[in-house]
């Protein structure tokens, strides 16, 4: 599932520019991190799950952690790459995001690369990286006003246990069937599953920050019962809420 707007970056593992040689095939097995790749020049075609994804100067590509894929360097060129890990799953598929402009991305990439190379401020580096991710999210959302309205409505009403497709569709100004189509095409999921995962993300943040009991957090995040919350949370994260808090929670001051 593609959830760029909710990503919590755990670590920026490496930052470097790949100099690609034209005509070269490479096989990647079980990618160890997520990757965010830009293209200054050239062209690469990734093949994953029988689908082809193209990296070119007018787009960014998110590479999924754990993926096995091949890449073909159609044209020699330079590809700025940021490898990172997340607190929660981001995507299992390649994501291609068309860019309206690229100079600001390249400028921030160079700042991040220099900070990483010189062991500069991690706070500054992460701030720049989050800024890049935010712009990418905005670029993807600006292409679909109805989808942006729908996702914003979800974020603003996560505590509403009666949140439904009909309410979201009405806010977005579309019918329910088109709402489902938008989410399927853009997020590879249903509106209902999107809401559940948004609630899990919000709950995960509350658990990490020790904001209330498991019961309190479940209702604050719109779950109708603690049982339903615990079941959904473990299905998504592999941990119970209590286990997640014990592993990732911040210690009190």
PDB file of C-alpha atoms in Angstrom:
ATOM      1  CA  UNK A   1       0.000   0.000   0.000  1.00  0.00           C
ATOM      2  CA  UNK A   2       1.279   3.454  -0.910  1.00  0.00           C
ATOM      3  CA  UNK A   3       1.156   5.706   2.173  1.00  0.00           C
ATOM      4  CA  UNK A   4       3.666   8.496   1.603  1.00  0.00           C
ATOM      5  CA  UNK A   5       1.647  11.006   3.632  1.00  0.00           C
ATOM      6  CA  UNK A   6       1.927   8.879   6.790  1.00  0.00           C
ATOM      7  CA  UNK A   7       5.523   7.714   6.533  1.00  0.00           C
ATOM      8  CA  UNK A   8       7.668   7.809   9.664  1.00  0.00           C
ATOM      9  CA  UNK A   9      11.295   7.552   8.587  1.00  0.00           C
ATOM     10  CA  UNK A  10      13.400   5.443  10.915  1.00  0.00           C
ATOM     11  CA  UNK A  11      16.781   6.098   9.308  1.00  0.00           C
ATOM     12  CA  UNK A  12      18.379   7.532   6.191  1.00  0.00           C
ATOM     13  CA  UNK A  13      20.724   4.642   5.502  1.00  0.00           C
ATOM     14  CA  UNK A  14      22.718   6.001   2.542  1.00  0.00           C
ATOM     15  CA  UNK A  15      22.727   8.890   0.083  1.00  0.00           C
ATOM     16  CA  UNK A  16      24.679   8.772  -3.175  1.00  0.00           C
ATOM     17  CA  UNK A  17      24.430   9.267  -6.935  1.00  0.00           C
ATOM     18  CA  UNK A  18      24.437   6.178  -9.152  1.00  0.00           C
ATOM     19  CA  UNK A  19      26.376   6.612 -12.403  1.00  0.00           C
ATOM     20  CA  UNK A  20      24.685   4.183 -14.792  1.00  0.00           C
ATOM     21  CA  UNK A  21      26.271   2.639 -17.876  1.00  0.00           C
ATOM     22  CA  UNK A  22      24.022   2.261 -20.926  1.00  0.00           C
ATOM     23  CA  UNK A  23      23.012  -1.272 -21.891  1.00  0.00           C
ATOM     24  CA  UNK A  24      23.697  -2.880 -18.508  1.00  0.00           C
ATOM     25  CA  UNK A  25      21.287  -5.355 -16.850  1.00  0.00           C
ATOM     26  CA  UNK A  26      21.333  -5.742 -13.039  1.00  0.00           C
ATOM     27  CA  UNK A  27      19.416  -8.173 -10.813  1.00  0.00           C
ATOM     28  CA  UNK A  28      18.530  -6.993  -7.288  1.00  0.00           C
ATOM     29  CA  UNK A  29      17.561  -9.589  -4.687  1.00  0.00           C
ATOM     30  CA  UNK A  30      15.503  -8.760  -1.575  1.00  0.00           C
ATOM     31  CA  UNK A  31      16.215  -5.013  -1.429  1.00  0.00           C
ATOM     32  CA  UNK A  32      17.347  -4.162   2.112  1.00  0.00           C
ATOM     33  CA  UNK A  33      15.788  -0.655   2.315  1.00  0.00           C
ATOM     34  CA  UNK A  34      13.250   1.562   0.626  1.00  0.00           C
ATOM     35  CA  UNK A  35      14.767   3.824  -1.997  1.00  0.00           C
ATOM     36  CA  UNK A  36      13.866   7.207  -3.434  1.00  0.00           C
ATOM     37  CA  UNK A  37      15.457   7.642  -6.841  1.00  0.00           C
ATOM     38  CA  UNK A  38      15.625  10.733  -9.031  1.00  0.00           C
ATOM     39  CA  UNK A  39      17.084  11.078 -12.512  1.00  0.00           C
ATOM     40  CA  UNK A  40      19.367  13.922 -13.562  1.00  0.00           C
ATOM     41  CA  UNK A  41      20.045  12.349 -16.946  1.00  0.00           C
ATOM     42  CA  UNK A  42      19.538   9.035 -18.707  1.00  0.00           C
ATOM     43  CA  UNK A  43      16.855   6.383 -18.340  1.00  0.00           C
ATOM     44  CA  UNK A  44      16.416   3.168 -16.324  1.00  0.00           C
ATOM     45  CA  UNK A  45      13.650   0.587 -16.716  1.00  0.00           C
ATOM     46  CA  UNK A  46      12.797  -1.497 -13.648  1.00  0.00           C
ATOM     47  CA  UNK A  47      10.909  -4.791 -14.019  1.00  0.00           C
ATOM     48  CA  UNK A  48       9.065  -6.032 -10.948  1.00  0.00           C
ATOM     49  CA  UNK A  49       6.174  -8.474 -10.720  1.00  0.00           C
ATOM     50  CA  UNK A  50       5.873  -8.556 -14.496  1.00  0.00           C
ATOM     51  CA  UNK A  51       5.431  -4.764 -14.689  1.00  0.00           C
ATOM     52  CA  UNK A  52       7.838  -2.147 -16.040  1.00  0.00           C
ATOM     53  CA  UNK A  53       8.587   1.175 -14.308  1.00  0.00           C
ATOM     54  CA  UNK A  54      10.672   3.894 -15.951  1.00  0.00           C
ATOM     55  CA  UNK A  55      13.025   6.325 -14.201  1.00  0.00           C
ATOM     56  CA  UNK A  56      13.487   9.490 -16.263  1.00  0.00           C
ATOM     57  CA  UNK A  57      14.266  13.185 -15.558  1.00  0.00           C
ATOM     58  CA  UNK A  58      10.576  14.130 -15.176  1.00  0.00           C
ATOM     59  CA  UNK A  59       9.731  11.661 -12.401  1.00  0.00           C
ATOM     60  CA  UNK A  60      10.759  10.177  -9.062  1.00  0.00           C
ATOM     61  CA  UNK A  61      10.617   6.458  -8.268  1.00  0.00           C
ATOM     62  CA  UNK A  62      10.083   4.851  -4.862  1.00  0.00           C
ATOM     63  CA  UNK A  63      11.773   1.432  -4.678  1.00  0.00           C
ATOM     64  CA  UNK A  64      10.135  -1.086  -2.310  1.00  0.00           C
ATOM     65  CA  UNK A  65      12.009  -2.700   0.545  1.00  0.00           C
ATOM     66  CA  UNK A  66      12.237  -6.487   0.228  1.00  0.00           C
ATOM     67  CA  UNK A  67      11.657  -6.438  -3.531  1.00  0.00           C
ATOM     68  CA  UNK A  68      13.472  -8.614  -6.047  1.00  0.00           C
ATOM     69  CA  UNK A  69      13.655  -6.996  -9.476  1.00  0.00           C
ATOM     70  CA  UNK A  70      15.771  -6.319 -12.532  1.00  0.00           C
ATOM     71  CA  UNK A  71      16.872  -2.984 -13.910  1.00  0.00           C
ATOM     72  CA  UNK A  72      18.076  -2.107 -17.376  1.00  0.00           C
ATOM     73  CA  UNK A  73      20.104   1.027 -18.062  1.00  0.00           C
ATOM     74  CA  UNK A  74      18.517   2.199 -21.304  1.00  0.00           C
ATOM     75  CA  UNK A  75      20.683   5.314 -21.366  1.00  0.00           C
ATOM     76  CA  UNK A  76      23.770   6.146 -19.333  1.00  0.00           C
ATOM     77  CA  UNK A  77      23.151   8.845 -16.761  1.00  0.00           C
ATOM     78  CA  UNK A  78      23.115   9.996 -13.150  1.00  0.00           C
ATOM     79  CA  UNK A  79      20.512   8.884 -10.631  1.00  0.00           C
ATOM     80  CA  UNK A  80      20.482  10.486  -7.142  1.00  0.00           C
ATOM     81  CA  UNK A  81      19.405   7.837  -4.639  1.00  0.00           C
ATOM     82  CA  UNK A  82      18.298   8.020  -1.001  1.00  0.00           C
ATOM     83  CA  UNK A  83      17.967   4.702   0.827  1.00  0.00           C
ATOM     84  CA  UNK A  84      15.838   4.723   3.972  1.00  0.00           C
ATOM     85  CA  UNK A  85      13.899   2.576   6.434  1.00  0.00           C
ATOM     86  CA  UNK A  86      10.483   3.271   7.978  1.00  0.00           C
ATOM     87  CA  UNK A  87       8.726   2.512  11.238  1.00  0.00           C
ATOM     88  CA  UNK A  88       5.774   1.031   9.297  1.00  0.00           C
ATOM     89  CA  UNK A  89       5.396  -0.537   5.825  1.00  0.00           C
ATOM     90  CA  UNK A  90       5.357   2.046   3.027  1.00  0.00           C
ATOM     91  CA  UNK A  91       4.843   0.107  -0.207  1.00  0.00           C
ATOM     92  CA  UNK A  92       5.349  -3.330  -1.690  1.00  0.00           C
ATOM     93  CA  UNK A  93       5.257  -1.972  -5.232  1.00  0.00           C
ATOM     94  CA  UNK A  94       7.296   0.472  -7.296  1.00  0.00           C
ATOM     95  CA  UNK A  95       5.767   3.953  -7.204  1.00  0.00           C
ATOM     96  CA  UNK A  96       6.386   6.439 -10.021  1.00  0.00           C
ATOM     97  CA  UNK A  97       5.581  10.085  -9.225  1.00  0.00           C
ATOM     98  CA  UNK A  98       5.592  12.602 -12.124  1.00  0.00           C
ATOM     99  CA  UNK A  99       7.357  15.866 -11.186  1.00  0.00           C
ATOM    100  CA  UNK A 100       6.262  19.345 -12.257  1.00  0.00           C
ATOM    101  CA  UNK A 101       9.793  20.653 -11.598  1.00  0.00           C
ATOM    102  CA  UNK A 102      13.027  19.063 -10.474  1.00  0.00           C
ATOM    103  CA  UNK A 103      15.541  21.751  -9.476  1.00  0.00           C
ATOM    104  CA  UNK A 104      14.329  22.059  -5.874  1.00  0.00           C
ATOM    105  CA  UNK A 105      14.513  18.284  -5.435  1.00  0.00           C
ATOM    106  CA  UNK A 106      18.069  18.155  -6.767  1.00  0.00           C
ATOM    107  CA  UNK A 107      19.067  21.103  -4.575  1.00  0.00           C
ATOM    108  CA  UNK A 108      17.729  19.417  -1.423  1.00  0.00           C
ATOM    109  CA  UNK A 109      19.304  16.118  -2.443  1.00  0.00           C
ATOM    110  CA  UNK A 110      22.729  17.772  -2.656  1.00  0.00           C
ATOM    111  CA  UNK A 111      22.251  19.337   0.773  1.00  0.00           C
ATOM    112  CA  UNK A 112      21.295  15.957   2.248  1.00  0.00           C
ATOM    113  CA  UNK A 113      24.219  14.234   0.504  1.00  0.00           C
ATOM    114  CA  UNK A 114      26.721  16.766   1.866  1.00  0.00           C
ATOM    115  CA  UNK A 115      25.328  16.407   5.386  1.00  0.00           C
ATOM    116  CA  UNK A 116      25.513  12.608   5.143  1.00  0.00           C
ATOM    117  CA  UNK A 117      29.049  12.680   3.742  1.00  0.00           C
ATOM    118  CA  UNK A 118      30.351  15.121   6.355  1.00  0.00           C
ATOM    119  CA  UNK A 119      28.405  13.532   9.258  1.00  0.00           C
ATOM    120  CA  UNK A 120      26.466  16.761   9.644  1.00  0.00           C
ATOM    121  CA  UNK A 121      23.326  17.440  11.647  1.00  0.00           C
ATOM    122  CA  UNK A 122      20.984  14.439  11.543  1.00  0.00           C
ATOM    123  CA  UNK A 123      18.108  16.738  12.522  1.00  0.00           C
ATOM    124  CA  UNK A 124      18.760  18.981   9.522  1.00  0.00           C
ATOM    125  CA  UNK A 125      19.186  15.996   7.221  1.00  0.00           C
ATOM    126  CA  UNK A 126      15.903  14.416   8.307  1.00  0.00           C
ATOM    127  CA  UNK A 127      14.110  17.760   8.075  1.00  0.00           C
ATOM    128  CA  UNK A 128      15.240  18.154   4.469  1.00  0.00           C
ATOM    129  CA  UNK A 129      14.242  14.594   3.644  1.00  0.00           C
ATOM    130  CA  UNK A 130      10.757  15.058   5.129  1.00  0.00           C
ATOM    131  CA  UNK A 131      10.456  18.256   3.073  1.00  0.00           C
ATOM    132  CA  UNK A 132      11.233  16.263  -0.070  1.00  0.00           C
ATOM    133  CA  UNK A 133       8.653  13.606   0.846  1.00  0.00           C
ATOM    134  CA  UNK A 134       6.026  16.261   1.571  1.00  0.00           C
ATOM    135  CA  UNK A 135       6.535  17.877  -1.846  1.00  0.00           C
ATOM    136  CA  UNK A 136       6.277  14.494  -3.535  1.00  0.00           C
ATOM    137  CA  UNK A 137       3.014  13.814  -1.713  1.00  0.00           C
ATOM    138  CA  UNK A 138       1.633  17.215  -2.719  1.00  0.00           C
ATOM    139  CA  UNK A 139       2.630  16.635  -6.353  1.00  0.00           C
ATOM    140  CA  UNK A 140       0.819  13.296  -6.391  1.00  0.00           C
ATOM    141  CA  UNK A 141      -2.278  14.773  -4.710  1.00  0.00           C
ATOM    142  CA  UNK A 142      -2.501  17.909  -6.840  1.00  0.00           C
ATOM    143  CA  UNK A 143      -3.277  15.719  -9.838  1.00  0.00           C
ATOM    144  CA  UNK A 144      -6.601  14.672  -8.335  1.00  0.00           C
ATOM    145  CA  UNK A 145      -8.613  17.256  -6.394  1.00  0.00           C
ATOM    146  CA  UNK A 146     -11.379  14.797  -5.487  1.00  0.00           C
ATOM    147  CA  UNK A 147      -8.882  12.314  -4.087  1.00  0.00           C
ATOM    148  CA  UNK A 148      -7.197  15.057  -2.056  1.00  0.00           C
ATOM    149  CA  UNK A 149     -10.556  16.072  -0.573  1.00  0.00           C
ATOM    150  CA  UNK A 150     -11.343  12.464   0.269  1.00  0.00           C
ATOM    151  CA  UNK A 151      -8.044  11.739   2.005  1.00  0.00           C
ATOM    152  CA  UNK A 152      -8.133  15.018   3.940  1.00  0.00           C
ATOM    153  CA  UNK A 153     -11.650  14.230   5.139  1.00  0.00           C
ATOM    154  CA  UNK A 154     -10.445  10.839   6.347  1.00  0.00           C
ATOM    155  CA  UNK A 155      -7.547  12.408   8.269  1.00  0.00           C
ATOM    156  CA  UNK A 156      -9.867  14.982   9.876  1.00  0.00           C
ATOM    157  CA  UNK A 157     -12.481  12.401  10.938  1.00  0.00           C
ATOM    158  CA  UNK A 158     -10.499   9.348  12.031  1.00  0.00           C
ATOM    159  CA  UNK A 159     -12.147   9.448  15.473  1.00  0.00           C
ATOM    160  CA  UNK A 160     -15.618   9.088  13.898  1.00  0.00           C
ATOM    161  CA  UNK A 161     -16.642   5.438  14.361  1.00  0.00           C
ATOM    162  CA  UNK A 162     -19.398   6.022  11.782  1.00  0.00           C
ATOM    163  CA  UNK A 163     -16.967   7.182   9.065  1.00  0.00           C
ATOM    164  CA  UNK A 164     -18.211   5.565   5.866  1.00  0.00           C
ATOM    165  CA  UNK A 165     -17.731   5.467   2.112  1.00  0.00           C
ATOM    166  CA  UNK A 166     -20.900   7.509   1.658  1.00  0.00           C
ATOM    167  CA  UNK A 167     -19.614  10.311   3.907  1.00  0.00           C
ATOM    168  CA  UNK A 168     -16.193  10.361   2.219  1.00  0.00           C
ATOM    169  CA  UNK A 169     -17.711  10.305  -1.276  1.00  0.00           C
ATOM    170  CA  UNK A 170     -20.082  13.153  -0.431  1.00  0.00           C
ATOM    171  CA  UNK A 171     -17.169  15.290   0.817  1.00  0.00           C
ATOM    172  CA  UNK A 172     -15.132  14.498  -2.316  1.00  0.00           C
ATOM    173  CA  UNK A 173     -18.082  15.278  -4.588  1.00  0.00           C
ATOM    174  CA  UNK A 174     -18.119  11.877  -6.281  1.00  0.00           C
ATOM    175  CA  UNK A 175     -20.278   8.741  -6.209  1.00  0.00           C
ATOM    176  CA  UNK A 176     -19.230   5.765  -4.090  1.00  0.00           C
ATOM    177  CA  UNK A 177     -18.286   3.617  -7.081  1.00  0.00           C
ATOM    178  CA  UNK A 178     -15.918   6.322  -8.386  1.00  0.00           C
ATOM    179  CA  UNK A 179     -14.502   6.772  -4.873  1.00  0.00           C
ATOM    180  CA  UNK A 180     -13.601   3.085  -4.811  1.00  0.00           C
ATOM    181  CA  UNK A 181     -12.088   3.392  -8.289  1.00  0.00           C
ATOM    182  CA  UNK A 182      -9.923   6.373  -7.236  1.00  0.00           C
ATOM    183  CA  UNK A 183      -8.525   4.538  -4.227  1.00  0.00           C
ATOM    184  CA  UNK A 184      -7.968   1.360  -6.217  1.00  0.00           C
ATOM    185  CA  UNK A 185      -6.070   3.198  -8.970  1.00  0.00           C
ATOM    186  CA  UNK A 186      -4.015   5.457  -6.684  1.00  0.00           C
ATOM    187  CA  UNK A 187      -3.516   3.383  -3.534  1.00  0.00           C
ATOM    188  CA  UNK A 188      -4.200  -0.202  -4.690  1.00  0.00           C
ATOM    189  CA  UNK A 189      -6.714  -0.568  -1.871  1.00  0.00           C
ATOM    190  CA  UNK A 190     -10.294   0.227  -0.877  1.00  0.00           C
ATOM    191  CA  UNK A 191     -11.462   3.340   1.004  1.00  0.00           C
ATOM    192  CA  UNK A 192     -12.391   1.118   3.962  1.00  0.00           C
ATOM    193  CA  UNK A 193      -8.911  -0.395   4.170  1.00  0.00           C
ATOM    194  CA  UNK A 194      -7.362   3.071   3.745  1.00  0.00           C
ATOM    195  CA  UNK A 195      -9.332   4.296   6.779  1.00  0.00           C
ATOM    196  CA  UNK A 196      -8.247   1.293   8.860  1.00  0.00           C
ATOM    197  CA  UNK A 197      -4.585   1.832   7.986  1.00  0.00           C
ATOM    198  CA  UNK A 198      -4.855   5.559   8.694  1.00  0.00           C
ATOM    199  CA  UNK A 199      -6.230   4.739  12.132  1.00  0.00           C
ATOM    200  CA  UNK A 200      -3.435   2.234  12.725  1.00  0.00           C
ATOM    201  CA  UNK A 201      -0.858   4.871  11.770  1.00  0.00           C
ATOM    202  CA  UNK A 202      -2.406   7.393  14.161  1.00  0.00           C
ATOM    203  CA  UNK A 203      -2.554   4.778  16.911  1.00  0.00           C
ATOM    204  CA  UNK A 204       1.069   3.807  16.337  1.00  0.00           C
ATOM    205  CA  UNK A 205       2.169   7.407  16.839  1.00  0.00           C
ATOM    206  CA  UNK A 206       0.091   7.698  20.024  1.00  0.00           C
ATOM    207  CA  UNK A 207       1.592   4.447  21.356  1.00  0.00           C
ATOM    208  CA  UNK A 208       5.146   5.592  20.602  1.00  0.00           C
ATOM    209  CA  UNK A 209       4.475   8.853  22.423  1.00  0.00           C
ATOM    210  CA  UNK A 210       2.690   7.118  25.345  1.00  0.00           C
ATOM    211  CA  UNK A 211      -0.461   9.200  24.898  1.00  0.00           C
ATOM    212  CA  UNK A 212      -3.055   7.311  26.940  1.00  0.00           C
ATOM    213  CA  UNK A 213      -3.952   3.706  27.580  1.00  0.00           C
ATOM    214  CA  UNK A 214      -4.574   1.171  24.822  1.00  0.00           C
ATOM    215  CA  UNK A 215      -8.308   1.513  25.435  1.00  0.00           C
ATOM    216  CA  UNK A 216      -8.206   5.318  25.226  1.00  0.00           C
ATOM    217  CA  UNK A 217      -6.127   5.256  22.044  1.00  0.00           C
ATOM    218  CA  UNK A 218      -8.445   2.735  20.391  1.00  0.00           C
ATOM    219  CA  UNK A 219     -11.450   5.031  20.797  1.00  0.00           C
ATOM    220  CA  UNK A 220      -9.489   8.194  19.935  1.00  0.00           C
ATOM    221  CA  UNK A 221      -8.595   6.538  16.626  1.00  0.00           C
ATOM    222  CA  UNK A 222     -12.169   5.587  15.767  1.00  0.00           C
ATOM    223  CA  UNK A 223     -12.214   1.878  16.547  1.00  0.00           C
ATOM    224  CA  UNK A 224     -15.556   0.602  17.781  1.00  0.00           C
ATOM    225  CA  UNK A 225     -13.971  -1.747  20.317  1.00  0.00           C
ATOM    226  CA  UNK A 226     -10.606  -2.498  21.900  1.00  0.00           C
ATOM    227  CA  UNK A 227     -10.814  -6.049  20.539  1.00  0.00           C
ATOM    228  CA  UNK A 228     -11.217  -4.787  16.978  1.00  0.00           C
ATOM    229  CA  UNK A 229      -8.343  -2.343  17.472  1.00  0.00           C
ATOM    230  CA  UNK A 230      -5.923  -4.931  18.891  1.00  0.00           C
ATOM    231  CA  UNK A 231      -6.766  -7.414  16.154  1.00  0.00           C
ATOM    232  CA  UNK A 232      -6.319  -4.860  13.342  1.00  0.00           C
ATOM    233  CA  UNK A 233      -3.133  -3.458  14.864  1.00  0.00           C
ATOM    234  CA  UNK A 234      -1.478  -6.877  15.152  1.00  0.00           C
ATOM    235  CA  UNK A 235      -2.558  -7.827  11.647  1.00  0.00           C
ATOM    236  CA  UNK A 236      -0.941  -4.654  10.290  1.00  0.00           C
ATOM    237  CA  UNK A 237       2.216  -4.405  12.429  1.00  0.00           C
ATOM    238  CA  UNK A 238       2.799  -7.972  13.596  1.00  0.00           C
ATOM    239  CA  UNK A 239       2.686  -6.773  17.233  1.00  0.00           C
ATOM    240  CA  UNK A 240      -0.036  -6.171  19.779  1.00  0.00           C
ATOM    241  CA  UNK A 241      -0.442  -2.511  20.827  1.00  0.00           C
ATOM    242  CA  UNK A 242       1.262  -3.252  24.150  1.00  0.00           C
ATOM    243  CA  UNK A 243       4.165  -5.039  22.466  1.00  0.00           C
ATOM    244  CA  UNK A 244       4.536  -2.154  20.017  1.00  0.00           C
ATOM    245  CA  UNK A 245       4.596   0.401  22.844  1.00  0.00           C
ATOM    246  CA  UNK A 246       7.171  -1.604  24.794  1.00  0.00           C
ATOM    247  CA  UNK A 247       9.433  -1.839  21.746  1.00  0.00           C
ATOM    248  CA  UNK A 248       9.072   1.652  20.265  1.00  0.00           C
ATOM    249  CA  UNK A 249       7.599   3.834  23.007  1.00  0.00           C
ATOM    250  CA  UNK A 250       9.453   6.874  24.253  1.00  0.00           C
ATOM    251  CA  UNK A 251      10.459   6.726  27.888  1.00  0.00           C
ATOM    252  CA  UNK A 252       8.804   9.235  30.173  1.00  0.00           C
ATOM    253  CA  UNK A 253      10.718  12.251  31.417  1.00  0.00           C
TER     254      UNK A 253
END
